[in-house]
PDB file of C-alpha atoms in Angstrom:
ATOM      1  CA  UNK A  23      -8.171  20.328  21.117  1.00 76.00           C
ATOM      2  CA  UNK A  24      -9.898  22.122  18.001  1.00 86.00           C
ATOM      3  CA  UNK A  25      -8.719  20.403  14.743  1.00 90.00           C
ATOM      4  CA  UNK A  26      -8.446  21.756  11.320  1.00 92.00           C
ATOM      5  CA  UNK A  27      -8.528  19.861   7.193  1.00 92.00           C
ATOM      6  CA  UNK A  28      -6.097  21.171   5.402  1.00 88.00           C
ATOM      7  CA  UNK A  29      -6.202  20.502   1.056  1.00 86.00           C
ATOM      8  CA  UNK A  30      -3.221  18.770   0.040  1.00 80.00           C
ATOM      9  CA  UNK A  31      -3.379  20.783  -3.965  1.00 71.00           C
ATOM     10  CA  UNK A  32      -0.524  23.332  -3.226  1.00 63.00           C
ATOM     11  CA  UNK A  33      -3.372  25.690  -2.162  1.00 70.00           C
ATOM     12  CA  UNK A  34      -3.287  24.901   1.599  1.00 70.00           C
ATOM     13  CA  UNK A  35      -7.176  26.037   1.806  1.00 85.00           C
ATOM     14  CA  UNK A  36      -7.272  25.160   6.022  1.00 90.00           C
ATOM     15  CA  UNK A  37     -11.077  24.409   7.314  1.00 94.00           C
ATOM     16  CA  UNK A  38     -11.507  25.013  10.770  1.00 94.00           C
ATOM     17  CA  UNK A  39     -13.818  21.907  12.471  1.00 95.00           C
ATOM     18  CA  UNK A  40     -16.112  23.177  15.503  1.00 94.00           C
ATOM     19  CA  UNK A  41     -15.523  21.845  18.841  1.00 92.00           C
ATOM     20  CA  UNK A  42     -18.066  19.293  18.470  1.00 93.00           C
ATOM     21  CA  UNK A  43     -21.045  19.223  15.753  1.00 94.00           C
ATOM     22  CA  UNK A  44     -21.382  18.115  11.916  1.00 96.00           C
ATOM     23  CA  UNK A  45     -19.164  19.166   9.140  1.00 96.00           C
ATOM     24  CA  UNK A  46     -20.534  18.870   5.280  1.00 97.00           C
ATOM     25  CA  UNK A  47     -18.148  17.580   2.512  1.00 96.00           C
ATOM     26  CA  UNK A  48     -19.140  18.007  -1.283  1.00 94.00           C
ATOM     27  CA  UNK A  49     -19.236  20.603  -3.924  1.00 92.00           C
ATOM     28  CA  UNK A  50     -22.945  21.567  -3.530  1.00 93.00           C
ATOM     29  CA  UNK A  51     -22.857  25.133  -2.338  1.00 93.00           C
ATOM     30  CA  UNK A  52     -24.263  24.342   1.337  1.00 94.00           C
ATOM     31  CA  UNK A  53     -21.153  22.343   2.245  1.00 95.00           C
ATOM     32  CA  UNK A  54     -19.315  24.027   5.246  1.00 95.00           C
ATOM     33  CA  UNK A  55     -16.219  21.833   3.385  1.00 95.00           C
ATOM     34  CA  UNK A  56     -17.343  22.874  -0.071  1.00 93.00           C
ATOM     35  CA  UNK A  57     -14.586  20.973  -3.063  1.00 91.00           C
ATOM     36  CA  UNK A  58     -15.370  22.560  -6.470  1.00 86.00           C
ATOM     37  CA  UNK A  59     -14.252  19.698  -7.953  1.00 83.00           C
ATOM     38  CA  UNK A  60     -15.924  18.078 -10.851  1.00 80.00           C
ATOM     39  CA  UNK A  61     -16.119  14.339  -9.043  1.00 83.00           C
ATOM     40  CA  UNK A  62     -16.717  15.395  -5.984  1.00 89.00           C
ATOM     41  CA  UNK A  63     -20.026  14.173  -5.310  1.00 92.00           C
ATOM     42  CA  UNK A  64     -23.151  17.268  -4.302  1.00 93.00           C
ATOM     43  CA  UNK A  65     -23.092  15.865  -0.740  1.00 96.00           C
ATOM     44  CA  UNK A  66     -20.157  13.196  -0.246  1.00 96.00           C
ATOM     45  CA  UNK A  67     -19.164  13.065   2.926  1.00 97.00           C
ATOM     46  CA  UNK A  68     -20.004  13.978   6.967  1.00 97.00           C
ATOM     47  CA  UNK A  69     -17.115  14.793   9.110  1.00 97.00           C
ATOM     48  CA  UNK A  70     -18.248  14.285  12.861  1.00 96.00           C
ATOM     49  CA  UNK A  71     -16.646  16.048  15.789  1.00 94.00           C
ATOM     50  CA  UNK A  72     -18.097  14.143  19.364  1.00 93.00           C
ATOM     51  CA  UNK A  73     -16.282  13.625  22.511  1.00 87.00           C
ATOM     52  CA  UNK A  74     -12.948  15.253  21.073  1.00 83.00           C
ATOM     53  CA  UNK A  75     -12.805  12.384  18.612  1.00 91.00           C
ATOM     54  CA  UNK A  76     -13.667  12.809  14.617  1.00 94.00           C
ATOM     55  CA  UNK A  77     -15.204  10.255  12.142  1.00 96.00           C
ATOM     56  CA  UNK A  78     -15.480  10.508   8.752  1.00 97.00           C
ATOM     57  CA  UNK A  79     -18.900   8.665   7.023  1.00 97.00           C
ATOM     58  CA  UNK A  80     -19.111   8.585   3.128  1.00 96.00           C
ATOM     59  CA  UNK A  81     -22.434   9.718   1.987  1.00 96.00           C
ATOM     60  CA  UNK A  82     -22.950   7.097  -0.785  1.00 94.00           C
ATOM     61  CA  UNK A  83     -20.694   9.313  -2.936  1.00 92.00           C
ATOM     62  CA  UNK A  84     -19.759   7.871  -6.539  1.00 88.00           C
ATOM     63  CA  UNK A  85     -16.107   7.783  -6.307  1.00 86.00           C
ATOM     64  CA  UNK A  86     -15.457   6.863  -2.827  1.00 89.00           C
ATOM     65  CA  UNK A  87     -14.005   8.356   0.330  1.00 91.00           C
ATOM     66  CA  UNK A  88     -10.528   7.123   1.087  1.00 88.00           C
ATOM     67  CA  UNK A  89      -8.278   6.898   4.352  1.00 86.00           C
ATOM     68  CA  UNK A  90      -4.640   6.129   3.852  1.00 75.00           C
ATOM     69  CA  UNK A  91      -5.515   4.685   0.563  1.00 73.00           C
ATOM     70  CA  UNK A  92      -8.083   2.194   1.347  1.00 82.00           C
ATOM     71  CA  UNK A  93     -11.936   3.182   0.907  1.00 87.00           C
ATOM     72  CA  UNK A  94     -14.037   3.242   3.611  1.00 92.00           C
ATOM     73  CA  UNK A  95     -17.769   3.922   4.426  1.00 95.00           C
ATOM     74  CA  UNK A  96     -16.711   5.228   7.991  1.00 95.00           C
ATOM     75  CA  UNK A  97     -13.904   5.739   9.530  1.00 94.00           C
ATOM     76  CA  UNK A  98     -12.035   7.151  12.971  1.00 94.00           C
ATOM     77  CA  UNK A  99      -9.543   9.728  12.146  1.00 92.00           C
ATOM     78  CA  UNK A 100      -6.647  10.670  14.056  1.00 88.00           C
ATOM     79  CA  UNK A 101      -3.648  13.516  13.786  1.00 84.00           C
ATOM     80  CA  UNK A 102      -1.834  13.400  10.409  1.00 81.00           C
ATOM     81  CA  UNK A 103      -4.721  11.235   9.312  1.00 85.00           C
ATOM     82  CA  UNK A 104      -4.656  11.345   5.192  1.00 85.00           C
ATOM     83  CA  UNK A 105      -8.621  11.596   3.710  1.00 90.00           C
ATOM     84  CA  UNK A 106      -8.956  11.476   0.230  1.00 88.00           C
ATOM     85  CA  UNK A 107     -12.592  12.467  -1.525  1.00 90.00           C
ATOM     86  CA  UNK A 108     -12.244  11.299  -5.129  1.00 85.00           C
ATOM     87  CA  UNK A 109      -9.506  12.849  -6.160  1.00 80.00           C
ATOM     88  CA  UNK A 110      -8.751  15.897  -3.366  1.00 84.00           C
ATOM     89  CA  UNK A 111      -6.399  14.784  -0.751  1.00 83.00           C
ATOM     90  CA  UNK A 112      -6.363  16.474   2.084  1.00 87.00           C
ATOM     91  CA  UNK A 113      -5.267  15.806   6.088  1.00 86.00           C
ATOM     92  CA  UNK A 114      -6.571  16.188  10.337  1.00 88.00           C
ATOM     93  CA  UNK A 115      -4.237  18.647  11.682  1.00 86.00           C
ATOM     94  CA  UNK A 116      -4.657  20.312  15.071  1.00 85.00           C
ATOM     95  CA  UNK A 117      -5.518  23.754  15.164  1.00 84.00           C
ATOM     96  CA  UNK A 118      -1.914  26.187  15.783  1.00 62.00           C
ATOM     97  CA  UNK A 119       0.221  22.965  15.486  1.00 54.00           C
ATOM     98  CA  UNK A 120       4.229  23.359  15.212  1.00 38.00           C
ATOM     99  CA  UNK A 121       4.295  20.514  13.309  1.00 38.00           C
ATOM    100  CA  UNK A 122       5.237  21.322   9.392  1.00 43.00           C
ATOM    101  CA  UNK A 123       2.595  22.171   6.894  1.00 40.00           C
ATOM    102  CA  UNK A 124       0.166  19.228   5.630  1.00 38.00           C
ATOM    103  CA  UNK A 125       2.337  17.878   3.310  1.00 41.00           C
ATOM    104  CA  UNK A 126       5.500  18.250   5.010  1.00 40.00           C
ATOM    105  CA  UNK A 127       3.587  16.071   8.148  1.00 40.00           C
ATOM    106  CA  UNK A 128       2.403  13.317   5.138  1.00 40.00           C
ATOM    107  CA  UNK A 129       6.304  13.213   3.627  1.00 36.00           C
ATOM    108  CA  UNK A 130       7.328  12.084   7.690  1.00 33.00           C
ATOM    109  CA  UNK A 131       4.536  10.311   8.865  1.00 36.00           C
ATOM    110  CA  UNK A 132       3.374   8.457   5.656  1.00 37.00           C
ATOM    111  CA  UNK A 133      -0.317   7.296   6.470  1.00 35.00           C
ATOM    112  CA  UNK A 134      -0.614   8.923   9.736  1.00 35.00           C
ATOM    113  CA  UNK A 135      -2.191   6.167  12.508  1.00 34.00           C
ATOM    114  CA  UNK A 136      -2.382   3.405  10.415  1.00 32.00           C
ATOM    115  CA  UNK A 137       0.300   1.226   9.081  1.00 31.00           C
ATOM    116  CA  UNK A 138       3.070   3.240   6.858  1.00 31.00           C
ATOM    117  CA  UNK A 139       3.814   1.334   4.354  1.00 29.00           C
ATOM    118  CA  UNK A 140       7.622   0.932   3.354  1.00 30.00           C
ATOM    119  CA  UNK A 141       9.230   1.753  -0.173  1.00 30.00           C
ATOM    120  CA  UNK A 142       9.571  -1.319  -1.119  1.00 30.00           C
ATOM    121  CA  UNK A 143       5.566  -2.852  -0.774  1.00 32.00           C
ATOM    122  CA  UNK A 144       4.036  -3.197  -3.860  1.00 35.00           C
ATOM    123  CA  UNK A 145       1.916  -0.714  -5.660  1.00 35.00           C
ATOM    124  CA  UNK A 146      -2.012  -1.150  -4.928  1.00 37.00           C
ATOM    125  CA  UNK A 147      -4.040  -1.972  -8.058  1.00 38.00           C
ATOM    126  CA  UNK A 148      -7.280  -0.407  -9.060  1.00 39.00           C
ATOM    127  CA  UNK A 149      -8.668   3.059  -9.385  1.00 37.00           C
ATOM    128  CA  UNK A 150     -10.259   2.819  -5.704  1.00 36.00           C
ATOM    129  CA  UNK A 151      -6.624   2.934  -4.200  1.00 42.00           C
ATOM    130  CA  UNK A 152      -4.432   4.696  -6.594  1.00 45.00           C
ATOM    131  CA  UNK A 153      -1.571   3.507  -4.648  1.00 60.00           C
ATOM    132  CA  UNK A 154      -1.976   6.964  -2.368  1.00 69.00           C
ATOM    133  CA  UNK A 155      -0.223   5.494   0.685  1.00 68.00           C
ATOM    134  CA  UNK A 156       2.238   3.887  -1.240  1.00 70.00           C
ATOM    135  CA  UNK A 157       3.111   7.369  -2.759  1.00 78.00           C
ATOM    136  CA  UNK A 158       3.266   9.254   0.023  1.00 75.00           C
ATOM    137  CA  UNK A 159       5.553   6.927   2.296  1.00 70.00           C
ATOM    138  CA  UNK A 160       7.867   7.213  -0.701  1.00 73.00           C
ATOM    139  CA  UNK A 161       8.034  11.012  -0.436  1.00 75.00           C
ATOM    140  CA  UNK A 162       9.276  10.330   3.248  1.00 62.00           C
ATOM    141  CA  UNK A 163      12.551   8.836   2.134  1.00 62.00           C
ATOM    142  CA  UNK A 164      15.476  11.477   3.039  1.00 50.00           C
ATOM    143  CA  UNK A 165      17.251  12.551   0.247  1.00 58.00           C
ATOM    144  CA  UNK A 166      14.897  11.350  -2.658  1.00 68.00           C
ATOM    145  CA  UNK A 167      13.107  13.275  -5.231  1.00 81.00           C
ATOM    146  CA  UNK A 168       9.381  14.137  -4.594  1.00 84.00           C
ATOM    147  CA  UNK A 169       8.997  14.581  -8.386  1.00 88.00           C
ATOM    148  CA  UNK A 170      10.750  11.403  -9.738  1.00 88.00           C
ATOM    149  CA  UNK A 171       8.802   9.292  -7.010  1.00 86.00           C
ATOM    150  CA  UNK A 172       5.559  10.714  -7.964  1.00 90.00           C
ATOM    151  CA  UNK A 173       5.874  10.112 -12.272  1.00 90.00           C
ATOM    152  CA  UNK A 174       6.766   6.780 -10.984  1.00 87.00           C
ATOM    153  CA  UNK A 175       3.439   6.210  -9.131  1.00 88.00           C
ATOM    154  CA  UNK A 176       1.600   7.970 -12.113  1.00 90.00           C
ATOM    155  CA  UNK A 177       3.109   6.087 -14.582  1.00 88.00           C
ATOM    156  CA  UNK A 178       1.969   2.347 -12.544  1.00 85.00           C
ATOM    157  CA  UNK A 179      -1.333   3.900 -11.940  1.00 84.00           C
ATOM    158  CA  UNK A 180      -2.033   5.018 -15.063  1.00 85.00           C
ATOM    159  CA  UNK A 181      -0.322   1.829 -16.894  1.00 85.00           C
ATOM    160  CA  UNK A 182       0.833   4.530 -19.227  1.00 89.00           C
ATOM    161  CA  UNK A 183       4.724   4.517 -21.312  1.00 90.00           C
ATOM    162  CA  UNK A 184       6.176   7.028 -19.877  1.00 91.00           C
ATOM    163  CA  UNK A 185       5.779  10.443 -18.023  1.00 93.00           C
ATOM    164  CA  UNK A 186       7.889  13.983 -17.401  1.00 92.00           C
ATOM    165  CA  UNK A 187       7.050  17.221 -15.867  1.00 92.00           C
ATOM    166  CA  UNK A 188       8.295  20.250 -18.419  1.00 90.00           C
ATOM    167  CA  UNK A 189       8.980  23.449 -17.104  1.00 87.00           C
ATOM    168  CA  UNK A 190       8.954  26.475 -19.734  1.00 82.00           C
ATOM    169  CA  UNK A 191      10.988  29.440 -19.390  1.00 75.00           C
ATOM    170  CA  UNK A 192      10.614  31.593 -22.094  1.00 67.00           C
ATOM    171  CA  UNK A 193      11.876  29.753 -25.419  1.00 66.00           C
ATOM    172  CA  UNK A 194      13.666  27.206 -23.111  1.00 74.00           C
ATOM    173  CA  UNK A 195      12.526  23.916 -21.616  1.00 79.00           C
ATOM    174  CA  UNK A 196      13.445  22.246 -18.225  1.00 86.00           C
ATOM    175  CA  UNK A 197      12.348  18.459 -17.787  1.00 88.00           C
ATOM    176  CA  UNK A 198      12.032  18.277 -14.069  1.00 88.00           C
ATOM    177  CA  UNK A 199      11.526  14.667 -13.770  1.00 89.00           C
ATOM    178  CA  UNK A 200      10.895  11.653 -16.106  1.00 90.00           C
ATOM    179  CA  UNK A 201      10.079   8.094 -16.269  1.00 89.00           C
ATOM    180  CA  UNK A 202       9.603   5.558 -18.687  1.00 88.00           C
ATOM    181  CA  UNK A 203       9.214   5.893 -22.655  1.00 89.00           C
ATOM    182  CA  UNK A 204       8.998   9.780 -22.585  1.00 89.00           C
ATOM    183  CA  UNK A 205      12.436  10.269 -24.961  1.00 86.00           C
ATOM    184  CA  UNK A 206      10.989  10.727 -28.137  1.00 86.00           C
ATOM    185  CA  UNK A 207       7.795  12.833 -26.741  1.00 86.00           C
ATOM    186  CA  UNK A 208      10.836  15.535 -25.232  1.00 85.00           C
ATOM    187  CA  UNK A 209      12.862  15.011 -28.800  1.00 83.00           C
ATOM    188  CA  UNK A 210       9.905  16.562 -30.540  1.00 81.00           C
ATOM    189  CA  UNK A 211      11.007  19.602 -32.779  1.00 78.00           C
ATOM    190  CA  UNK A 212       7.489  21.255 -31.839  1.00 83.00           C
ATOM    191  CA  UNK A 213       7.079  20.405 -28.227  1.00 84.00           C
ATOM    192  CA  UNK A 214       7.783  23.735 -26.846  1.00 79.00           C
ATOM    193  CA  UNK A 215       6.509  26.055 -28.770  1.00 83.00           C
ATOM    194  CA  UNK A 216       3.086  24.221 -29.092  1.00 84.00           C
ATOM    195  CA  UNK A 217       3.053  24.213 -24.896  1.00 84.00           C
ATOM    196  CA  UNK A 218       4.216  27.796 -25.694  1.00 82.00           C
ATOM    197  CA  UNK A 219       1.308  28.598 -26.985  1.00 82.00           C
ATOM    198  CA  UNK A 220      -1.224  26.531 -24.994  1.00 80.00           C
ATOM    199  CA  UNK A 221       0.511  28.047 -21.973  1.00 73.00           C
ATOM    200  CA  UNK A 222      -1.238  31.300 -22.792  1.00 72.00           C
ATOM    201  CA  UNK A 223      -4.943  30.273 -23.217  1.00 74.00           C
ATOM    202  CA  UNK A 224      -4.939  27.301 -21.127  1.00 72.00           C
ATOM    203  CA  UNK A 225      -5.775  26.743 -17.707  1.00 76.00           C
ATOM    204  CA  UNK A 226      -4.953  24.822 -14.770  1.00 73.00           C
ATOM    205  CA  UNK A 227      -5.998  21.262 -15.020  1.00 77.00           C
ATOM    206  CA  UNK A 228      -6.626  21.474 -18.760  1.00 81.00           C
ATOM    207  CA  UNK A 229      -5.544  18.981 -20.806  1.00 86.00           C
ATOM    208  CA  UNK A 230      -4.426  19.067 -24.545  1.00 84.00           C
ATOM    209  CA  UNK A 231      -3.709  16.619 -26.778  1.00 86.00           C
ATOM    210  CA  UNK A 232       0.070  15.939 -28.847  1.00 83.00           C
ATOM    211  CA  UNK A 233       0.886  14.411 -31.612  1.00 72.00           C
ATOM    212  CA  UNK A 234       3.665  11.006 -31.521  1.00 69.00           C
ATOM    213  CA  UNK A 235       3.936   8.219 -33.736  1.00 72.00           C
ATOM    214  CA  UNK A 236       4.493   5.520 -31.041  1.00 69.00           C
ATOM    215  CA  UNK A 237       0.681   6.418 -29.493  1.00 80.00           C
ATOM    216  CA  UNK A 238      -1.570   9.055 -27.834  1.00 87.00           C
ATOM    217  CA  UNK A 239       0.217  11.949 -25.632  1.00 90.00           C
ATOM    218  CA  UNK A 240      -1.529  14.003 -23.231  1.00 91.00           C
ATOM    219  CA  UNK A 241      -0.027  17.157 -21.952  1.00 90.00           C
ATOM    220  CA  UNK A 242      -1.431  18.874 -18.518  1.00 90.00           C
ATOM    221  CA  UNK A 243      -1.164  22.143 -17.064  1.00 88.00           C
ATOM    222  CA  UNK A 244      -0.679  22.172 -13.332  1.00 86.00           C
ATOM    223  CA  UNK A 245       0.477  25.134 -12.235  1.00 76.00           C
ATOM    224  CA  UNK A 246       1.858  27.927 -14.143  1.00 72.00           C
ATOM    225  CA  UNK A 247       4.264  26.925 -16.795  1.00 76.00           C
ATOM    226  CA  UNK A 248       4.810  23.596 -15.333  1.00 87.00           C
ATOM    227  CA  UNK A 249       3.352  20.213 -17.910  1.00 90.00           C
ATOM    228  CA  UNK A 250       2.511  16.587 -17.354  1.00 93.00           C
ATOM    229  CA  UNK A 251       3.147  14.983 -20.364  1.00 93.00           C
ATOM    230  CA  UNK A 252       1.475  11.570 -20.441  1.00 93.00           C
ATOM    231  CA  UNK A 253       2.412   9.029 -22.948  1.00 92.00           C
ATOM    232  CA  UNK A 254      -0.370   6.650 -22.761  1.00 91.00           C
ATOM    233  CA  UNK A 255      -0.229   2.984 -24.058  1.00 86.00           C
ATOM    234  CA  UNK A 256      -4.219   1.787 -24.045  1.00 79.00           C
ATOM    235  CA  UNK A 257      -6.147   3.176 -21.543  1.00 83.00           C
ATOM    236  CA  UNK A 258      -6.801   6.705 -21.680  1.00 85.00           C
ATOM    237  CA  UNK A 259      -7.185   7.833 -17.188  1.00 85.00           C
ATOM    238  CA  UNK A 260     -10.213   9.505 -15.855  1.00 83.00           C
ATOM    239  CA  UNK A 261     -10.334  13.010 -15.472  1.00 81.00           C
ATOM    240  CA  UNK A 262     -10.423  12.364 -12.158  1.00 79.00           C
ATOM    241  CA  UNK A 263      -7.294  10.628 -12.142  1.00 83.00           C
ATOM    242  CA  UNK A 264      -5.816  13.260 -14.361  1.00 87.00           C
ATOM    243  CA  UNK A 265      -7.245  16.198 -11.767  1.00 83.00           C
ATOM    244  CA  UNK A 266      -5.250  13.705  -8.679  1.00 85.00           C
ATOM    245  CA  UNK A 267      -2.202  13.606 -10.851  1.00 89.00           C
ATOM    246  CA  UNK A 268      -2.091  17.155 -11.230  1.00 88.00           C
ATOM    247  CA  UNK A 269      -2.486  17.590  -7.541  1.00 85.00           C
ATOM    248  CA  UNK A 270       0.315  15.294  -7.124  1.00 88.00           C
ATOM    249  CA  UNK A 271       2.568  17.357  -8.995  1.00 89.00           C
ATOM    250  CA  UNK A 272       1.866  20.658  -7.817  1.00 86.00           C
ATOM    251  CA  UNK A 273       2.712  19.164  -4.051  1.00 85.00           C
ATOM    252  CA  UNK A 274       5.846  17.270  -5.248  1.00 85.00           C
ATOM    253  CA  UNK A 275       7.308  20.222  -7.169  1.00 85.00           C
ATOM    254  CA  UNK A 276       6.844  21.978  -3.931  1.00 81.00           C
ATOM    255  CA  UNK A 277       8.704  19.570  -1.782  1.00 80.00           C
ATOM    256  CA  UNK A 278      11.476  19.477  -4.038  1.00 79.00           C
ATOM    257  CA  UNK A 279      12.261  23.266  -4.273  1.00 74.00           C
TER     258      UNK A 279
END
């Protein structure tokens, strides 16, 4: 069986694995697997192909390798396996599979081999985890929405006030999804025409700062006209965990429409 990773970011970049041999994950130009992606470490992991069965081993990489949520120095992968390298998610898929698309496989199988974990366990702590399991099992449940479930998890992860996902068409807003304090962020008078005009200049993943009385804001493009706005209450996240969160959106607003 030949076996493909495909990049959970809405991109569904698919990377063939050879029959049997060495694959090279990082963002150093020599990786056959090669993530762009700021903390992504030069060489972070080795996928290994032997015997029909694939291992993943963590190069000593500076924010972790992750399977199913839980970090790991090496690991045995299996079909609908979840692998997460700092912040890019991606999953073990068989070559021509009629199963669904990556992330239509993570919404029904949750963590793949290992134990799916149910809607109502409780939210890992920590940036190592990010709760990643957690957020996809939730995504599984029928008739839910992919977007509220996912400000949810950002809004535990990040220990923030409240989030929403903004859609701009034209002079007009749609809020998609929210959860927590968000209310008087989306009341703001300037809100949209301030996005307006960061919608023009800005790019993907870039992150601007608002102005609210009641603490910091952050608002982040993820794709197109679609915002994350982030109220924060201390802590401000990592890009890393911003870049994740993105990701997360992108994928959810997917599933939903």
């Amino acid at each position: 069986m030949r076996w493909e990773l495909i990049i959970l970011d809405g991109s569904d970049k698919r990377f063939p694995l050879p029959p049997a041999g060495e694959v090279l994950v990082g963002s150093a130009a020599e990786c056959a697997i090669r993530l762009a992606v700021a903390d992504v470490s030069r060489r972070h992991a080795l996928l290994t192909v032997r015997r029909g069965k694939i291992s993943v081993l963590d190069l000593g990489s500076k924010n972790g390798t992750f399977v199913a949520g839980q970090r790991v120095k090496e690991a045995t992968l299996a079909a609908g396996d979840l692998v997460r390298f700092s912040s890019v998610l991606a999953q073990l898929m068989p070559v021509g599979s009629s199963w669904d698309e990556g992330e239509g496989q993570a919404r029904a199988s949750g963590v793949g081999s290992h134990r799916q974990l149910s809607p109502t366990d409780e939210m890992p702590a920590g940036e190592d985890t990010l709760g990643i399991g957690w957020l996809l099992a939730r995504w599984g449940r029928e008739g839910g929405s992919a977007m509220a479930v996912t400000l949810e998890w950002i809004v535990r992860t990040a220990g923030a006030r409240g989030a929403a996902v903004l859609l701009l068409e034209g002079a007009d807003r749609v809020v998609e999804a929210a959860s927590g304090e968000i209310e008087g962020v989306l009341a703001s008078g300037t809100l949209v025409s301030t996005l307006s005009r960061a919608s023009q200049r800005a790019r993907a993943l870039e992150t601007i700062a608002l102005e609210d009385e009641a603490g910091e804001v952050l608002a982040l493009k993820c794709i197109e006209t679609c915002w994350l706005l982030l109220a924060l209450k201390d802590v401000r996240p990592t890009a890393g965990q911003m870049e994740l969160y993105a990701r997360a959106v992108t994928v959810a607003h997917r599933l939903d429409h």
